[in-house]
Amino acid sequence: ILFPNDPLHINGVGLTSNAQGPGDSMFERWTQPTQDQFDRGEIYLATYGKLTYKDFNGKEHWTQFCTLSVSKKYPHPPPIEASHKCIDFDDVDSEK
């Protein structure tokens, strides 16, 4: 059961490098050099997720989301293509 503003713990996270979108399979670790690149604004982080759940009546639903994160020190915007891919990924099921 999820209530508004309850924290949601995510157990499975994959980090990809030079990914073209969700589902790419080039997994890496977030290392200190990666953190340094992020802090300098050389790279950005695109987070894709999909959440599936059952409503009160037991009917299954899903929602998928994307968010782009940049360094607070050097907030260079990500490439416009990344923003478009992120927006295109955002979706929710259409059944009520």
CSV table of N, CA and C in Angstrom, one decimal:
chain,number,residue,atom,x,y,z
A,1,ILE,N,0.9,-1.2,0.0
A,1,ILE,CA,0.0,0.0,0.0
A,1,ILE,C,0.9,1.2,0.0
A,2,LEU,N,0.6,2.1,-0.9
A,2,LEU,CA,1.3,3.4,-1.0
A,2,LEU,C,0.4,4.5,-0.6
A,3,PHE,N,0.8,5.4,0.3
A,3,PHE,CA,0.1,6.6,0.6
A,3,PHE,C,0.8,7.8,0.1
A,4,PRO,N,0.1,8.9,-0.1
A,4,PRO,CA,0.8,10.1,-0.6
A,4,PRO,C,1.9,10.5,0.3
A,5,ASN,N,3.0,10.9,-0.3
A,5,ASN,CA,4.3,11.3,0.3
A,5,ASN,C,5.0,10.2,1.1
A,6,ASP,N,4.6,9.0,1.0
A,6,ASP,CA,5.3,7.9,1.6
A,6,ASP,C,6.6,7.7,0.8
A,7,PRO,N,7.7,7.4,1.5
A,7,PRO,CA,8.9,7.1,0.7
A,7,PRO,C,8.8,5.8,0.0
A,8,LEU,N,9.4,5.7,-1.2
A,8,LEU,CA,9.4,4.5,-2.0
A,8,LEU,C,10.9,4.1,-2.2
A,9,HIS,N,11.2,2.9,-1.7
A,9,HIS,CA,12.5,2.4,-1.8
A,9,HIS,C,12.7,1.6,-3.0
A,10,ILE,N,13.7,1.9,-3.8
A,10,ILE,CA,13.9,1.2,-5.1
A,10,ILE,C,15.1,0.3,-5.0
A,11,ASN,N,14.9,-1.0,-5.2
A,11,ASN,CA,15.9,-2.0,-5.0
A,11,ASN,C,16.8,-2.2,-6.2
A,12,GLY,N,16.3,-2.1,-7.4
A,12,GLY,CA,17.0,-2.4,-8.6
A,12,GLY,C,17.3,-1.2,-9.5
A,13,VAL,N,18.6,-0.8,-9.6
A,13,VAL,CA,19.0,0.3,-10.3
A,13,VAL,C,20.1,0.0,-11.3
A,14,GLY,N,20.0,0.3,-12.5
A,14,GLY,CA,21.1,0.1,-13.5
A,14,GLY,C,21.6,1.4,-14.0
A,15,LEU,N,22.9,1.6,-14.1
A,15,LEU,CA,23.6,2.8,-14.6
A,15,LEU,C,24.1,2.5,-15.9
A,16,THR,N,23.8,3.2,-17.0
A,16,THR,CA,24.3,3.0,-18.3
A,16,THR,C,25.0,4.2,-18.8
A,17,SER,N,26.0,4.0,-19.6
A,17,SER,CA,26.8,5.1,-20.1
A,17,SER,C,26.5,5.2,-21.6
A,18,ASN,N,26.4,6.5,-22.1
A,18,ASN,CA,26.1,6.8,-23.5
A,18,ASN,C,24.8,6.1,-23.9
A,19,ALA,N,23.8,6.0,-23.0
A,19,ALA,CA,22.6,5.3,-23.3
A,19,ALA,C,21.8,6.1,-24.3
A,20,GLN,N,21.0,5.5,-25.1
A,20,GLN,CA,20.2,6.1,-26.1
A,20,GLN,C,18.7,6.2,-25.6
A,21,GLY,N,18.5,5.6,-24.4
A,21,GLY,CA,17.1,5.6,-23.9
A,21,GLY,C,17.0,4.4,-22.9
A,22,PRO,N,15.8,4.2,-22.4
A,22,PRO,CA,15.5,3.1,-21.5
A,22,PRO,C,15.8,1.8,-22.1
A,23,GLY,N,16.3,0.9,-21.4
A,23,GLY,CA,16.5,-0.5,-21.9
A,23,GLY,C,17.9,-0.7,-22.4
A,24,ASP,N,18.8,0.3,-22.6
A,24,ASP,CA,20.1,0.1,-23.0
A,24,ASP,C,20.9,-0.7,-21.9
A,25,SER,N,21.8,-1.5,-22.4
A,25,SER,CA,22.4,-2.5,-21.4
A,25,SER,C,23.9,-2.3,-21.2
A,26,MET,N,24.4,-1.1,-21.3
A,26,MET,CA,25.8,-0.9,-21.0
A,26,MET,C,26.0,-0.4,-19.5
A,27,PHE,N,26.1,-1.4,-18.6
A,27,PHE,CA,26.0,-1.0,-17.2
A,27,PHE,C,27.4,-0.7,-16.7
A,28,GLU,N,27.4,0.3,-15.8
A,28,GLU,CA,28.7,0.8,-15.2
A,28,GLU,C,28.4,1.1,-13.7
A,29,ARG,N,29.5,1.4,-13.0
A,29,ARG,CA,29.3,1.8,-11.6
A,29,ARG,C,29.5,3.3,-11.6
A,30,TRP,N,28.9,4.0,-10.6
A,30,TRP,CA,29.1,5.4,-10.4
A,30,TRP,C,30.3,5.6,-9.5
A,31,THR,N,31.4,5.9,-10.1
A,31,THR,CA,32.7,6.0,-9.4
A,31,THR,C,33.0,7.5,-9.1
A,32,GLN,N,34.1,7.7,-8.3
A,32,GLN,CA,34.5,9.1,-8.0
A,32,GLN,C,34.8,9.9,-9.3
A,33,PRO,N,35.5,9.3,-10.2
A,33,PRO,CA,35.7,10.1,-11.5
A,33,PRO,C,34.4,10.5,-12.2
A,34,THR,N,33.4,9.6,-12.1
A,34,THR,CA,32.1,9.9,-12.7
A,34,THR,C,31.4,11.0,-11.9
A,35,GLN,N,31.5,10.9,-10.6
A,35,GLN,CA,31.0,12.0,-9.8
A,35,GLN,C,31.7,13.3,-10.1
A,36,ASP,N,33.0,13.3,-10.3
A,36,ASP,CA,33.7,14.5,-10.6
A,36,ASP,C,33.3,15.1,-11.9
A,37,GLN,N,33.0,14.3,-12.9
A,37,GLN,CA,32.5,14.7,-14.2
A,37,GLN,C,31.2,15.4,-14.1
A,38,PHE,N,30.3,14.7,-13.3
A,38,PHE,CA,29.0,15.3,-13.0
A,38,PHE,C,29.1,16.6,-12.3
A,39,ASP,N,29.9,16.7,-11.3
A,39,ASP,CA,30.1,18.0,-10.6
A,39,ASP,C,30.6,19.1,-11.5
A,40,ARG,N,31.4,18.7,-12.5
A,40,ARG,CA,31.9,19.8,-13.4
A,40,ARG,C,30.9,20.1,-14.5
A,41,GLY,N,29.8,19.4,-14.5
A,41,GLY,CA,28.8,19.7,-15.5
A,41,GLY,C,29.1,19.1,-16.9
A,42,GLU,N,30.0,18.1,-16.9
A,42,GLU,CA,30.4,17.4,-18.2
A,42,GLU,C,29.4,16.3,-18.6
A,43,ILE,N,28.7,15.8,-17.6
A,43,ILE,CA,27.7,14.8,-17.9
A,43,ILE,C,26.5,15.1,-17.1
A,44,TYR,N,25.4,14.5,-17.5
A,44,TYR,CA,24.1,14.6,-16.8
A,44,TYR,C,23.6,13.2,-16.5
A,45,LEU,N,22.5,13.1,-15.7
A,45,LEU,CA,22.0,11.9,-15.3
A,45,LEU,C,20.5,11.8,-15.8
A,46,ALA,N,20.2,10.9,-16.6
A,46,ALA,CA,18.8,10.6,-17.0
A,46,ALA,C,18.3,9.4,-16.3
A,47,THR,N,17.2,9.6,-15.5
A,47,THR,CA,16.7,8.5,-14.7
A,47,THR,C,15.3,8.1,-15.3
A,48,TYR,N,15.2,6.8,-15.8
A,48,TYR,CA,14.0,6.2,-16.3
A,48,TYR,C,13.5,5.2,-15.4
A,49,GLY,N,12.2,5.2,-15.1
A,49,GLY,CA,11.6,4.3,-14.2
A,49,GLY,C,10.2,3.9,-14.7
A,50,LYS,N,9.7,2.7,-14.2
A,50,LYS,CA,8.4,2.3,-14.5
A,50,LYS,C,7.9,1.7,-13.2
A,51,LEU,N,6.7,2.1,-12.8
A,51,LEU,CA,6.1,1.6,-11.6
A,51,LEU,C,4.8,0.9,-11.9
A,52,THR,N,4.6,-0.3,-11.5
A,52,THR,CA,3.4,-1.0,-11.7
A,52,THR,C,2.7,-1.2,-10.3
A,53,TYR,N,1.4,-1.2,-10.3
A,53,TYR,CA,0.7,-1.3,-9.0
A,53,TYR,C,-0.7,-1.8,-9.2
A,54,LYS,N,-1.3,-2.2,-8.2
A,54,LYS,CA,-2.7,-2.6,-8.2
A,54,LYS,C,-3.5,-1.6,-7.4
A,55,ASP,N,-4.7,-1.2,-7.9
A,55,ASP,CA,-5.5,-0.2,-7.2
A,55,ASP,C,-6.3,-0.9,-6.1
A,56,PHE,N,-7.2,-0.2,-5.5
A,56,PHE,CA,-8.0,-0.7,-4.4
A,56,PHE,C,-8.8,-1.9,-4.8
A,57,ASN,N,-9.2,-2.0,-6.0
A,57,ASN,CA,-10.0,-3.1,-6.5
A,57,ASN,C,-9.2,-4.2,-7.1
A,58,GLY,N,-7.9,-4.1,-7.1
A,58,GLY,CA,-7.0,-5.2,-7.5
A,58,GLY,C,-6.7,-5.1,-9.0
A,59,LYS,N,-7.1,-4.0,-9.7
A,59,LYS,CA,-6.8,-3.8,-11.1
A,59,LYS,C,-5.4,-3.3,-11.2
A,60,GLU,N,-4.6,-3.8,-12.2
A,60,GLU,CA,-3.2,-3.4,-12.4
A,60,GLU,C,-3.2,-2.1,-13.2
A,61,HIS,N,-2.2,-1.3,-12.8
A,61,HIS,CA,-1.9,0.0,-13.5
A,61,HIS,C,-0.4,0.1,-13.6
A,62,TRP,N,0.0,1.1,-14.4
A,62,TRP,CA,1.4,1.4,-14.5
A,62,TRP,C,1.6,2.9,-14.9
A,63,THR,N,2.7,3.4,-14.5
A,63,THR,CA,3.2,4.7,-14.8
A,63,THR,C,4.7,4.7,-15.1
A,64,GLN,N,5.1,5.4,-16.1
A,64,GLN,CA,6.6,5.4,-16.3
A,64,GLN,C,7.0,6.9,-16.4
A,65,PHE,N,8.2,7.1,-15.9
A,65,PHE,CA,8.7,8.5,-15.8
A,65,PHE,C,10.1,8.6,-16.1
A,66,CYS,N,10.5,9.9,-16.4
A,66,CYS,CA,11.9,10.2,-16.7
A,66,CYS,C,12.2,11.5,-16.0
A,67,THR,N,13.4,11.6,-15.5
A,67,THR,CA,13.9,12.9,-15.0
A,67,THR,C,15.3,13.1,-15.3
A,68,LEU,N,15.7,14.3,-15.6
A,68,LEU,CA,17.1,14.7,-16.0
A,68,LEU,C,17.7,15.5,-14.8
A,69,SER,N,18.9,15.1,-14.4
A,69,SER,CA,19.6,15.8,-13.3
A,69,SER,C,20.9,16.3,-13.8
A,70,VAL,N,21.2,17.6,-13.4
A,70,VAL,CA,22.5,18.2,-13.7
A,70,VAL,C,23.1,18.7,-12.5
A,71,SER,N,24.4,19.0,-12.6
A,71,SER,CA,25.2,19.5,-11.4
A,71,SER,C,24.6,20.8,-10.9
A,72,LYS,N,24.6,21.0,-9.6
A,72,LYS,CA,24.1,22.2,-9.1
A,72,LYS,C,25.3,23.3,-9.2
A,73,LYS,N,26.5,22.8,-9.2
A,73,LYS,CA,27.6,23.7,-9.3
A,73,LYS,C,27.7,24.4,-10.7
A,74,TYR,N,27.6,23.5,-11.8
A,74,TYR,CA,27.7,24.0,-13.1
A,74,TYR,C,26.5,23.4,-13.9
A,75,PRO,N,25.3,24.1,-13.8
A,75,PRO,CA,24.1,23.5,-14.3
A,75,PRO,C,23.9,23.7,-15.8
A,76,HIS,N,24.7,23.0,-16.6
A,76,HIS,CA,24.6,23.1,-18.1
A,76,HIS,C,23.4,22.2,-18.4
A,77,PRO,N,22.5,22.7,-19.3
A,77,PRO,CA,21.3,21.9,-19.7
A,77,PRO,C,21.8,20.7,-20.5
A,78,PRO,N,21.1,19.6,-20.3
A,78,PRO,CA,21.4,18.4,-21.2
A,78,PRO,C,21.0,18.7,-22.6
A,79,PRO,N,21.5,17.9,-23.5
A,79,PRO,CA,21.1,18.0,-24.9
A,79,PRO,C,19.6,18.0,-25.1
A,80,ILE,N,19.1,18.8,-26.1
A,80,ILE,CA,17.7,18.9,-26.3
A,80,ILE,C,17.1,17.5,-26.7
A,81,GLU,N,17.9,16.7,-27.4
A,81,GLU,CA,17.4,15.3,-27.7
A,81,GLU,C,17.1,14.5,-26.5
A,82,ALA,N,18.0,14.7,-25.4
A,82,ALA,CA,17.7,14.0,-24.2
A,82,ALA,C,16.4,14.4,-23.5
A,83,SER,N,16.2,15.7,-23.6
A,83,SER,CA,14.9,16.2,-23.0
A,83,SER,C,13.7,15.7,-23.7
A,84,HIS,N,13.8,15.6,-25.1
A,84,HIS,CA,12.7,15.1,-25.9
A,84,HIS,C,12.5,13.6,-25.6
A,85,LYS,N,13.5,12.8,-25.5
A,85,LYS,CA,13.4,11.4,-25.1
A,85,LYS,C,12.8,11.2,-23.8
A,86,CYS,N,13.1,12.1,-22.8
A,86,CYS,CA,12.6,12.0,-21.5
A,86,CYS,C,11.1,12.3,-21.5
A,87,ILE,N,10.7,13.4,-22.2
A,87,ILE,CA,9.3,13.7,-22.3
A,87,ILE,C,8.5,12.6,-23.0
A,88,ASP,N,9.1,12.1,-24.0
A,88,ASP,CA,8.4,11.0,-24.8
A,88,ASP,C,8.2,9.8,-23.9
A,89,PHE,N,9.1,9.5,-23.0
A,89,PHE,CA,9.0,8.3,-22.2
A,89,PHE,C,7.9,8.4,-21.1
A,90,ASP,N,7.7,9.7,-20.6
A,90,ASP,CA,6.6,9.9,-19.6
A,90,ASP,C,5.3,9.4,-20.1
A,91,ASP,N,4.6,8.5,-19.3
A,91,ASP,CA,3.3,8.0,-19.8
A,91,ASP,C,2.6,7.3,-18.6
A,92,VAL,N,1.4,7.0,-18.7
A,92,VAL,CA,0.6,6.2,-17.8
A,92,VAL,C,-0.4,5.4,-18.5
A,93,ASP,N,-0.8,4.3,-17.9
A,93,ASP,CA,-1.8,3.5,-18.6
A,93,ASP,C,-3.1,4.3,-18.8
A,94,SER,N,-3.8,3.9,-19.8
A,94,SER,CA,-5.0,4.6,-20.2
A,94,SER,C,-6.3,4.0,-19.7
A,95,GLU,N,-6.2,2.8,-19.0
A,95,GLU,CA,-7.4,2.2,-18.5
A,95,GLU,C,-7.8,2.7,-17.1
A,96,LYS,N,-9.1,2.8,-16.9
A,96,LYS,CA,-9.5,3.3,-15.6
A,96,LYS,C,-10.1,2.2,-14.7
